[in-house]
mmCIF file of C-alpha atoms in Angstrom:
data_model
loop_
_atom_site.group_PDB
_atom_site.id
_atom_site.type_symbol
_atom_site.label_atom_id
_atom_site.label_comp_id
_atom_site.label_asym_id
_atom_site.label_seq_id
_atom_site.Cartn_x
_atom_site.Cartn_y
_atom_site.Cartn_z
ATOM 1 C CA MET T 379 0.124 -0.073 -0.053
ATOM 2 C CA ARG T 380 1.709 2.926 -1.156
ATOM 3 C CA LYS T 381 0.770 7.073 -2.517
ATOM 4 C CA SER T 382 -1.153 6.080 -5.883
ATOM 5 C CA THR T 383 0.754 7.094 -9.247
ATOM 6 C CA LEU T 384 -2.540 7.558 -10.701
ATOM 7 C CA PHE T 385 -2.387 11.017 -11.500
ATOM 8 C CA PRO T 386 -5.470 14.215 -12.923
ATOM 9 C CA ALA T 387 -4.219 14.706 -16.583
ATOM 10 C CA SER T 388 -2.657 17.662 -17.287
ATOM 11 C CA LEU T 389 -5.610 20.399 -18.190
ATOM 12 C CA ALA T 390 -3.079 20.261 -21.913
ATOM 13 C CA LEU T 391 -3.897 16.346 -22.049
ATOM 14 C CA ALA T 392 -7.175 17.307 -20.593
ATOM 15 C CA LEU T 393 -8.071 19.457 -23.643
ATOM 16 C CA SER T 394 -6.703 17.766 -26.240
ATOM 17 C CA VAL T 395 -9.332 14.794 -25.202
ATOM 18 C CA TRP T 396 -12.139 17.236 -25.642
ATOM 19 C CA ALA T 397 -10.803 19.366 -28.926
ATOM 20 C CA ALA T 398 -10.224 15.719 -30.601
ATOM 21 C CA SER T 399 -13.910 14.335 -29.994
ATOM 22 C CA SER T 400 -15.560 18.097 -30.278
ATOM 23 C CA THR T 401 -14.949 17.392 -33.831
ATOM 24 C CA LEU T 402 -17.665 14.338 -34.653
ATOM 25 C CA SER T 403 -20.983 16.387 -34.094
ATOM 26 C CA ALA T 404 -21.293 17.932 -37.274
ATOM 27 C CA ASP T 405 -20.963 15.375 -38.894
ATOM 28 C CA ILE T 406 -23.463 13.302 -36.591
ATOM 29 C CA VAL T 407 -26.954 12.938 -37.213
ATOM 30 C CA GLU T 408 -28.415 13.570 -34.556
ATOM 31 C CA THR T 409 -30.855 10.666 -33.180
ATOM 32 C CA ILE T 410 -32.336 10.433 -30.014
ATOM 33 C CA ILE T 411 -30.579 6.715 -27.863
ATOM 34 C CA ALA T 412 -32.281 6.599 -24.837
ATOM 35 C CA ARG T 413 -35.112 9.342 -23.053
ATOM 36 C CA VAL T 414 -34.622 9.803 -19.041
ATOM 37 C CA ASN T 415 -37.596 11.533 -17.571
ATOM 38 C CA ASN T 416 -37.864 14.640 -19.701
ATOM 39 C CA GLU T 417 -33.631 14.557 -20.641
ATOM 40 C CA VAL T 418 -32.788 12.299 -23.617
ATOM 41 C CA ILE T 419 -29.021 10.736 -24.524
ATOM 42 C CA THR T 420 -28.459 11.628 -27.864
ATOM 43 C CA SER T 421 -26.418 9.370 -30.923
ATOM 44 C CA SER T 422 -23.764 11.855 -31.007
ATOM 45 C CA GLU T 423 -23.272 12.365 -27.796
ATOM 46 C CA LEU T 424 -22.207 8.739 -27.063
ATOM 47 C CA ASN T 425 -19.869 8.410 -29.829
ATOM 48 C CA ARG T 426 -18.006 11.927 -28.652
ATOM 49 C CA GLN T 427 -17.975 10.189 -25.367
ATOM 50 C CA ARG T 428 -16.313 6.707 -27.568
ATOM 51 C CA GLU T 429 -13.847 8.950 -28.590
ATOM 52 C CA VAL T 430 -12.413 10.886 -25.391
ATOM 53 C CA LEU T 431 -11.854 6.656 -24.089
ATOM 54 C CA HIS T 432 -10.396 6.518 -27.201
ATOM 55 C CA GLN T 433 -8.305 9.291 -26.639
ATOM 56 C CA GLU T 434 -7.617 8.682 -22.880
ATOM 57 C CA LEU T 435 -6.638 5.166 -23.920
ATOM 58 C CA GLN T 436 -4.100 6.099 -26.414
ATOM 59 C CA SER T 437 -2.552 8.011 -23.735
ATOM 60 C CA HIS T 438 -0.269 4.698 -21.867
ATOM 61 C CA LEU T 439 -1.695 1.855 -24.570
ATOM 62 C CA THR T 440 -1.026 1.266 -27.475
ATOM 63 C CA GLY T 441 -1.959 -2.464 -30.194
ATOM 64 C CA MET T 442 -4.110 -5.049 -28.721
ATOM 65 C CA GLY T 443 -4.256 -4.366 -25.328
ATOM 66 C CA LEU T 444 -5.323 0.260 -26.389
ATOM 67 C CA GLN T 445 -7.968 -2.349 -28.653
ATOM 68 C CA SER T 446 -8.781 -4.605 -26.225
ATOM 69 C CA GLU T 447 -9.130 -2.510 -22.781
ATOM 70 C CA PHE T 448 -11.326 -0.293 -25.377
ATOM 71 C CA GLN T 449 -13.451 -2.880 -26.343
ATOM 72 C CA ALA T 450 -13.940 -3.878 -22.503
ATOM 73 C CA ARG T 451 -15.084 -0.300 -21.360
ATOM 74 C CA GLU T 452 -16.977 0.374 -24.840
ATOM 75 C CA LYS T 453 -20.028 -1.677 -24.614
ATOM 76 C CA ASP T 454 -20.100 0.548 -20.659
ATOM 77 C CA LEU T 455 -20.510 4.140 -22.431
ATOM 78 C CA LEU T 456 -24.577 4.123 -22.393
ATOM 79 C CA ARG T 457 -24.765 3.210 -18.935
ATOM 80 C CA ASP T 458 -22.124 6.048 -17.377
ATOM 81 C CA LEU T 459 -24.147 8.444 -19.763
ATOM 82 C CA ILE T 460 -27.207 6.884 -18.202
ATOM 83 C CA ASP T 461 -25.868 7.313 -14.718
ATOM 84 C CA GLN T 462 -24.595 11.690 -15.270
ATOM 85 C CA SER T 463 -28.236 11.978 -16.680
ATOM 86 C CA LEU T 464 -29.493 10.314 -13.399
ATOM 87 C CA LEU T 465 -27.435 12.351 -10.813
ATOM 88 C CA LEU T 466 -27.709 15.376 -12.453
ATOM 89 C CA GLN T 467 -31.387 14.992 -12.356
ATOM 90 C CA LYS T 468 -31.010 13.942 -8.635
ATOM 91 C CA GLY T 469 -28.656 17.071 -8.442
ATOM 92 C CA LYS T 470 -31.410 19.591 -9.540
ATOM 93 C CA ASP T 471 -33.651 18.343 -7.917
ATOM 94 C CA GLU T 472 -31.518 18.638 -4.600
ATOM 95 C CA GLY T 473 -31.070 22.154 -5.045
ATOM 96 C CA ILE T 474 -27.588 21.196 -5.378
ATOM 97 C CA SER T 475 -25.232 24.782 -7.045
ATOM 98 C CA ALA T 476 -21.531 24.196 -8.079
ATOM 99 C CA GLU T 477 -21.239 27.141 -8.891
ATOM 100 C CA ALA T 478 -18.374 28.423 -6.236
ATOM 101 C CA GLU T 479 -16.701 25.096 -7.450
ATOM 102 C CA THR T 480 -16.377 25.096 -10.837
ATOM 103 C CA ILE T 481 -14.806 28.666 -10.659
ATOM 104 C CA LYS T 482 -12.026 27.313 -8.342
ATOM 105 C CA GLN T 483 -11.507 24.397 -10.452
ATOM 106 C CA MET T 484 -11.607 26.398 -13.705
ATOM 107 C CA ASP T 485 -9.435 28.935 -11.323
ATOM 108 C CA SER T 486 -6.742 25.395 -10.279
ATOM 109 C CA TYR T 487 -6.366 25.148 -13.975
ATOM 110 C CA ARG T 488 -5.669 28.631 -15.043
ATOM 111 C CA LYS T 489 -2.952 28.079 -12.434
ATOM 112 C CA GLN T 490 -1.495 25.171 -14.239
ATOM 113 C CA ALA T 491 -1.357 26.325 -17.506
ATOM 114 C CA LYS T 492 0.911 29.737 -15.930
ATOM 115 C CA LEU T 493 -2.333 31.810 -17.069
ATOM 116 C CA LYS T 494 -2.942 35.778 -15.998
ATOM 117 C CA ASP T 495 -6.744 35.898 -15.843
ATOM 118 C CA MET T 496 -9.403 34.445 -16.622
ATOM 119 C CA GLU T 497 -9.810 35.907 -20.022
ATOM 120 C CA GLU T 498 -6.875 34.376 -20.909
ATOM 121 C CA LEU T 499 -8.003 30.650 -20.083
ATOM 122 C CA GLU T 500 -11.131 31.068 -22.273
ATOM 123 C CA LYS T 501 -8.814 32.155 -25.109
ATOM 124 C CA TYR T 502 -6.373 28.932 -24.456
ATOM 125 C CA VAL T 503 -9.799 26.829 -24.087
ATOM 126 C CA ASN T 504 -11.312 28.454 -27.768
ATOM 127 C CA GLN T 505 -7.833 28.106 -29.214
ATOM 128 C CA MET T 506 -8.038 24.297 -28.472
ATOM 129 C CA GLY T 507 -11.434 24.779 -30.713
ATOM 130 C CA LEU T 508 -13.591 23.380 -27.977
ATOM 131 C CA ASN T 509 -16.474 26.647 -26.614
ATOM 132 C CA PHE T 510 -15.319 28.008 -23.181
ATOM 133 C CA GLU T 511 -19.242 27.772 -22.266
ATOM 134 C CA GLU T 512 -20.106 23.879 -22.774
ATOM 135 C CA TRP T 513 -15.668 23.082 -21.267
ATOM 136 C CA LYS T 514 -17.740 24.680 -17.838
ATOM 137 C CA THR T 515 -20.633 23.200 -18.198
ATOM 138 C CA THR T 516 -18.583 20.049 -18.464
ATOM 139 C CA ILE T 517 -16.487 20.608 -15.537
ATOM 140 C CA LYS T 518 -20.082 22.049 -13.111
ATOM 141 C CA ASN T 519 -21.841 19.091 -14.294
ATOM 142 C CA GLY T 520 -18.553 16.540 -13.097
ATOM 143 C CA ILE T 521 -18.666 18.554 -9.600
ATOM 144 C CA ILE T 522 -22.522 17.906 -9.141
ATOM 145 C CA SER T 523 -22.364 14.067 -9.696
ATOM 146 C CA HIS T 524 -19.113 13.980 -7.351
ATOM 147 C CA GLU T 525 -21.607 16.410 -4.228
ATOM 148 C CA VAL T 526 -24.529 13.902 -5.108
ATOM 149 C CA VAL T 527 -22.532 10.183 -4.948
ATOM 150 C CA ASN T 528 -20.593 11.870 -1.463
ATOM 151 C CA ARG T 529 -23.843 12.868 -0.315
ATOM 152 C CA GLU T 530 -26.770 10.102 -1.180
ATOM 153 C CA VAL T 531 -23.811 7.106 -1.217
ATOM 154 C CA GLY T 532 -20.459 7.970 0.397
ATOM 155 C CA SER T 533 -21.587 9.995 3.271
ATOM 156 C CA HIS T 534 -23.262 5.709 4.435
ATOM 157 C CA ILE T 535 -20.492 3.784 4.289
ATOM 158 C CA GLN T 536 -18.637 3.208 7.054
ATOM 159 C CA VAL T 537 -14.910 1.609 7.607
ATOM 160 C CA ALA T 538 -14.210 -0.234 11.106
ATOM 161 C CA LYS T 539 -10.936 -0.167 12.373
ATOM 162 C CA GLU T 540 -10.738 -3.632 13.352
ATOM 163 C CA ASP T 541 -10.840 -5.037 9.389
ATOM 164 C CA ILE T 542 -7.959 -2.314 9.213
ATOM 165 C CA GLY T 543 -6.135 -3.525 11.796
ATOM 166 C CA LYS T 544 -7.784 -6.817 9.355
ATOM 167 C CA PHE T 545 -6.120 -6.279 6.225
ATOM 168 C CA TYR T 546 -2.940 -5.206 7.366
ATOM 169 C CA GLU T 547 -2.630 -8.640 8.718
ATOM 170 C CA GLU T 548 -3.359 -10.579 6.315
ATOM 171 C CA HIS T 549 -1.653 -8.478 3.393
ATOM 172 C CA LYS T 550 1.823 -8.178 4.838
ATOM 173 C CA THR T 551 3.218 -9.975 2.529
ATOM 174 C CA GLU T 552 1.565 -7.962 -0.157
ATOM 175 C CA MET T 553 3.311 -4.242 1.599
ATOM 176 C CA GLN T 554 6.371 -5.415 1.461
ATOM 177 C CA HIS T 555 8.866 -3.102 -0.488
ATOM 178 C CA PRO T 556 12.458 -2.233 -1.273
ATOM 179 C CA GLU T 557 14.111 1.263 0.367
ATOM 180 C CA GLU T 558 12.128 3.743 -1.696
ATOM 181 C CA VAL T 559 12.355 7.512 -1.767
ATOM 182 C CA TRP T 560 8.644 9.866 -3.360
ATOM 183 C CA LEU T 561 10.494 12.640 -4.356
ATOM 184 C CA LYS T 562 9.659 16.933 -5.846
ATOM 185 C CA ASP T 563 12.638 18.225 -8.138
ATOM 186 C CA LEU T 564 13.865 21.820 -9.131
ATOM 187 C CA LEU T 565 15.969 22.230 -12.255
ATOM 188 C CA VAL T 566 17.373 25.292 -12.817
ATOM 189 C CA GLY T 567 18.252 24.551 -16.414
ATOM 190 C CA ALA T 568 21.894 25.037 -18.210
ATOM 191 C CA ASP T 569 24.640 23.501 -20.189
ATOM 192 C CA PRO T 570 27.304 21.146 -18.983
ATOM 193 C CA LYS T 571 30.176 22.752 -21.140
ATOM 194 C CA LYS T 572 29.345 26.261 -21.052
ATOM 195 C CA THR T 573 31.033 27.112 -17.473
ATOM 196 C CA GLU T 574 29.119 30.621 -16.719
ATOM 197 C CA GLU T 575 25.848 29.379 -17.978
ATOM 198 C CA MET T 576 26.531 26.476 -15.054
ATOM 199 C CA GLU T 577 27.785 29.644 -12.303
ATOM 200 C CA ALA T 578 24.580 31.066 -12.806
ATOM 201 C CA ALA T 579 22.394 28.379 -12.621
ATOM 202 C CA GLN T 580 23.656 27.320 -9.881
ATOM 203 C CA LYS T 581 24.048 30.704 -7.561
ATOM 204 C CA LYS T 582 19.931 31.043 -9.015
ATOM 205 C CA ALA T 583 19.193 27.306 -7.465
ATOM 206 C CA ALA T 584 21.149 28.108 -4.307
ATOM 207 C CA ASP T 585 18.132 32.193 -4.555
ATOM 208 C CA LEU T 586 15.952 29.563 -4.594
ATOM 209 C CA LEU T 587 16.239 26.695 -1.721
ATOM 210 C CA ALA T 588 17.619 29.754 0.315
ATOM 211 C CA ARG T 589 13.488 31.520 -0.338
ATOM 212 C CA ILE T 590 12.568 28.055 0.401
ATOM 213 C CA ARG T 591 14.002 26.659 3.322
ATOM 214 C CA LYS T 592 13.002 30.541 4.331
ATOM 215 C CA GLY T 593 8.841 29.763 3.939
ATOM 216 C CA GLU T 594 8.153 29.427 0.430
ATOM 217 C CA ASP T 595 6.495 25.939 -0.431
ATOM 218 C CA PHE T 596 8.556 24.018 -2.244
ATOM 219 C CA ALA T 597 6.140 23.509 -5.351
ATOM 220 C CA THR T 598 4.610 27.479 -5.520
ATOM 221 C CA VAL T 599 8.443 27.650 -6.949
ATOM 222 C CA ALA T 600 8.824 24.653 -8.273
ATOM 223 C CA GLY T 601 5.731 25.654 -10.041
ATOM 224 C CA LYS T 602 7.411 29.587 -11.802
ATOM 225 C CA GLU T 603 10.209 28.610 -11.909
ATOM 226 C CA SER T 604 11.789 24.764 -12.752
ATOM 227 C CA ALA T 605 12.772 23.837 -16.128
ATOM 228 C CA ASP T 606 11.661 20.739 -15.701
ATOM 229 C CA SER T 607 9.101 20.785 -18.288
ATOM 230 C CA ASN T 608 7.367 16.828 -16.439
ATOM 231 C CA THR T 609 7.568 18.447 -12.801
ATOM 232 C CA ALA T 610 7.061 21.688 -12.939
ATOM 233 C CA PRO T 611 3.380 21.484 -13.889
ATOM 234 C CA SER T 612 2.835 19.856 -11.295
ATOM 235 C CA GLY T 613 4.895 21.468 -8.470
ATOM 236 C CA GLY T 614 7.897 18.925 -9.150
ATOM 237 C CA ASP T 615 6.676 16.328 -7.716
ATOM 238 C CA MET T 616 7.899 13.665 -10.212
ATOM 239 C CA GLY T 617 5.513 11.044 -9.709
ATOM 240 C CA ARG T 618 6.379 8.212 -8.655
ATOM 241 C CA TRP T 619 8.627 6.044 -6.212
ATOM 242 C CA TRP T 620 12.021 5.434 -6.762
ATOM 243 C CA LYS T 621 14.247 2.510 -5.421
ATOM 244 C CA ARG T 622 18.067 2.535 -6.443
ATOM 245 C CA GLY T 623 18.963 2.026 -9.054
ATOM 246 C CA ASP T 624 16.661 3.597 -10.943
ATOM 247 C CA MET T 625 18.121 7.127 -11.135
ATOM 248 C CA ASP T 626 21.505 9.013 -11.064
ATOM 249 C CA PRO T 627 23.998 7.413 -8.922
ATOM 250 C CA ASN T 628 24.946 11.438 -8.587
ATOM 251 C CA ILE T 629 21.232 11.918 -6.978
ATOM 252 C CA GLU T 630 20.501 8.239 -5.304
ATOM 253 C CA LYS T 631 23.674 9.143 -3.286
ATOM 254 C CA VAL T 632 22.145 12.459 -1.558
ATOM 255 C CA VAL T 633 17.677 12.129 -1.470
ATOM 256 C CA PHE T 634 18.568 8.521 -0.015
ATOM 257 C CA ALA T 635 20.841 9.962 2.830
ATOM 258 C CA ALA T 636 17.993 12.107 3.453
ATOM 259 C CA LYS T 637 15.207 12.070 6.181
ATOM 260 C CA LYS T 638 11.308 12.572 5.152
ATOM 261 C CA GLY T 639 10.660 15.934 4.354
ATOM 262 C CA GLU T 640 14.302 17.111 4.096
ATOM 263 C CA ILE T 641 15.297 19.358 0.908
ATOM 264 C CA THR T 642 18.145 18.208 -0.392
ATOM 265 C CA GLU T 643 20.902 20.621 -1.575
ATOM 266 C CA PRO T 644 21.350 21.966 -5.630
ATOM 267 C CA ILE T 645 23.513 19.097 -7.860
ATOM 268 C CA ALA T 646 25.360 19.188 -11.054
ATOM 269 C CA THR T 647 23.189 17.299 -13.696
ATOM 270 C CA GLY T 648 23.741 16.437 -17.430
ATOM 271 C CA SER T 649 20.737 19.569 -17.760
ATOM 272 C CA GLY T 650 21.848 21.996 -14.810
ATOM 273 C CA TRP T 651 21.289 22.130 -10.942
ATOM 274 C CA MET T 652 18.682 20.511 -9.305
ATOM 275 C CA PHE T 653 17.534 19.524 -6.158
ATOM 276 C CA PHE T 654 15.032 17.917 -4.730
ATOM 277 C CA ARG T 655 12.214 17.350 -1.459
ATOM 278 C CA VAL T 656 12.082 13.550 0.077
ATOM 279 C CA GLU T 657 8.305 13.917 0.447
ATOM 280 C CA ASP T 658 8.281 10.424 1.479
ATOM 281 C CA HIS T 659 12.188 8.314 2.219
ATOM 282 C CA GLN T 660 10.445 4.843 3.604
ATOM 283 C CA LEU T 661 12.809 1.562 4.572
ATOM 284 C CA GLU T 662 12.845 -1.460 2.816
ATOM 285 C CA GLY T 663 9.999 -4.031 4.539
ATOM 286 C CA VAL T 664 6.955 -3.860 5.675
ATOM 287 C CA PRO T 665 5.618 -0.810 7.070
ATOM 288 C CA GLU T 666 4.472 0.278 10.028
ATOM 289 C CA ARG T 667 -0.046 -0.053 10.604
ATOM 290 C CA LYS T 668 0.044 3.231 10.835
ATOM 291 C CA GLU T 669 2.605 4.871 7.991
ATOM 292 C CA VAL T 670 -0.364 2.457 6.109
ATOM 293 C CA GLU T 671 -3.939 3.493 7.684
ATOM 294 C CA GLN T 672 -4.919 5.570 5.156
ATOM 295 C CA GLN T 673 -3.980 4.078 1.953
ATOM 296 C CA ILE T 674 -5.785 1.101 3.496
ATOM 297 C CA GLN T 675 -9.432 2.783 5.018
ATOM 298 C CA GLU T 676 -9.281 4.353 1.396
ATOM 299 C CA HIS T 677 -9.124 1.677 -0.217
ATOM 300 C CA LEU T 678 -11.690 -1.283 2.106
ATOM 301 C CA TYR T 679 -14.097 2.248 1.439
ATOM 302 C CA MET T 680 -14.117 2.056 -2.127
ATOM 303 C CA GLU T 681 -14.716 -1.988 -2.107
ATOM 304 C CA LYS T 682 -17.525 -0.525 -0.616
ATOM 305 C CA MET T 683 -18.992 2.497 -2.260
ATOM 306 C CA GLN T 684 -18.750 1.210 -6.313
ATOM 307 C CA PRO T 685 -21.762 -1.936 -5.009
ATOM 308 C CA ALA T 686 -23.091 -0.040 -2.874
ATOM 309 C CA MET T 687 -22.517 3.500 -5.716
ATOM 310 C CA ARG T 688 -24.026 0.150 -8.381
ATOM 311 C CA ALA T 689 -26.740 -0.194 -6.093
ATOM 312 C CA TYR T 690 -28.096 3.626 -5.607
ATOM 313 C CA LEU T 691 -28.364 4.329 -9.097
ATOM 314 C CA THR T 692 -30.370 1.421 -10.084
ATOM 315 C CA LYS T 693 -32.199 2.409 -7.364
ATOM 316 C CA LEU T 694 -32.610 6.325 -9.656
ATOM 317 C CA ARG T 695 -33.191 4.096 -12.756
ATOM 318 C CA ASP T 696 -36.275 2.103 -10.832
ATOM 319 C CA GLU T 697 -37.848 5.244 -10.410
ATOM 320 C CA ALA T 698 -37.568 6.894 -13.367
ATOM 321 C CA TYR T 699 -39.022 6.857 -16.813
ATOM 322 C CA MET T 700 -36.602 4.939 -19.169
ATOM 323 C CA GLU T 701 -36.827 4.618 -22.260
ATOM 324 C CA ILE T 702 -33.967 2.719 -25.302
ATOM 325 C CA ARG T 703 -33.566 2.838 -28.820
ATOM 326 C CA SER T 704 -33.563 -0.848 -29.671
ATOM 327 C CA GLY T 705 -30.199 -2.227 -30.376
ATOM 328 C CA TYR T 706 -28.732 0.066 -27.772
ATOM 329 C CA VAL T 707 -27.908 -1.459 -24.349
ATOM 330 C CA ASP T 708 -27.499 0.106 -20.903
ATOM 331 C CA THR T 709 -25.424 -2.489 -19.289
#
């Protein structure tokens, strides 16, 4: 049990997926394939979801793996659209407003893209080929659906301490791991062949490190200053556990000598000067129960959440008027 390596897609990736799928609507004849109370689901919506799914899977799968996963999940797309329609209708009935949270999430995207204000964000979204208001509505609908699920399902799920203890004892072997570190990095880029450039980068790295040690947030500084394009958007987070042998020996020697929460001194690399914050440092072996209780609780919560959520959505279906066009299936 350890920190998840699954992170939300970057804003650019999320927008590119939507942009790739948005071109479908113009060429598809609208056909109503399902009615859910007073709402309808159209063939273009289903095709758009199909393209979104394919784009998302393409970001990490290829070949037969991509084809197999796509076929396995494609059959549930209409079900998922009906789920969302039912949840949004329930949210409307309950008077759930997501305006404030929608603006907050959009502002988070704005900061991630390093844009000055919402006007620049709107231009950025439009440049990706998207309608800004439709994109905003998509965000809002996701927030409403999530709130309904939390209220109606999640709030009723409890995980007992006894269950956490039992899971820990039964899965100790699976929790065995080598010594590993979870890192954030900050790179001041420079060409190692250019002495003056490296000296300037070393000075800047030292200045940034001093700012952080005086109290500035590492993630904020890395997001603005780091030349590492892979990690800067996530505040320097390197997104995985690193074990010995995974990285440059000069870096490895320094980060594995540091404790959780410590920030290393700058290190000269082939890309410039880097320093690291050790977010977590796990020693070899089985972690103490207190170290993994939160992860176990989340795991057990999700185990209970999935069937409970499906039961709730089945209940909403039983209470709703639904009509599905011949040839389409609500799995």
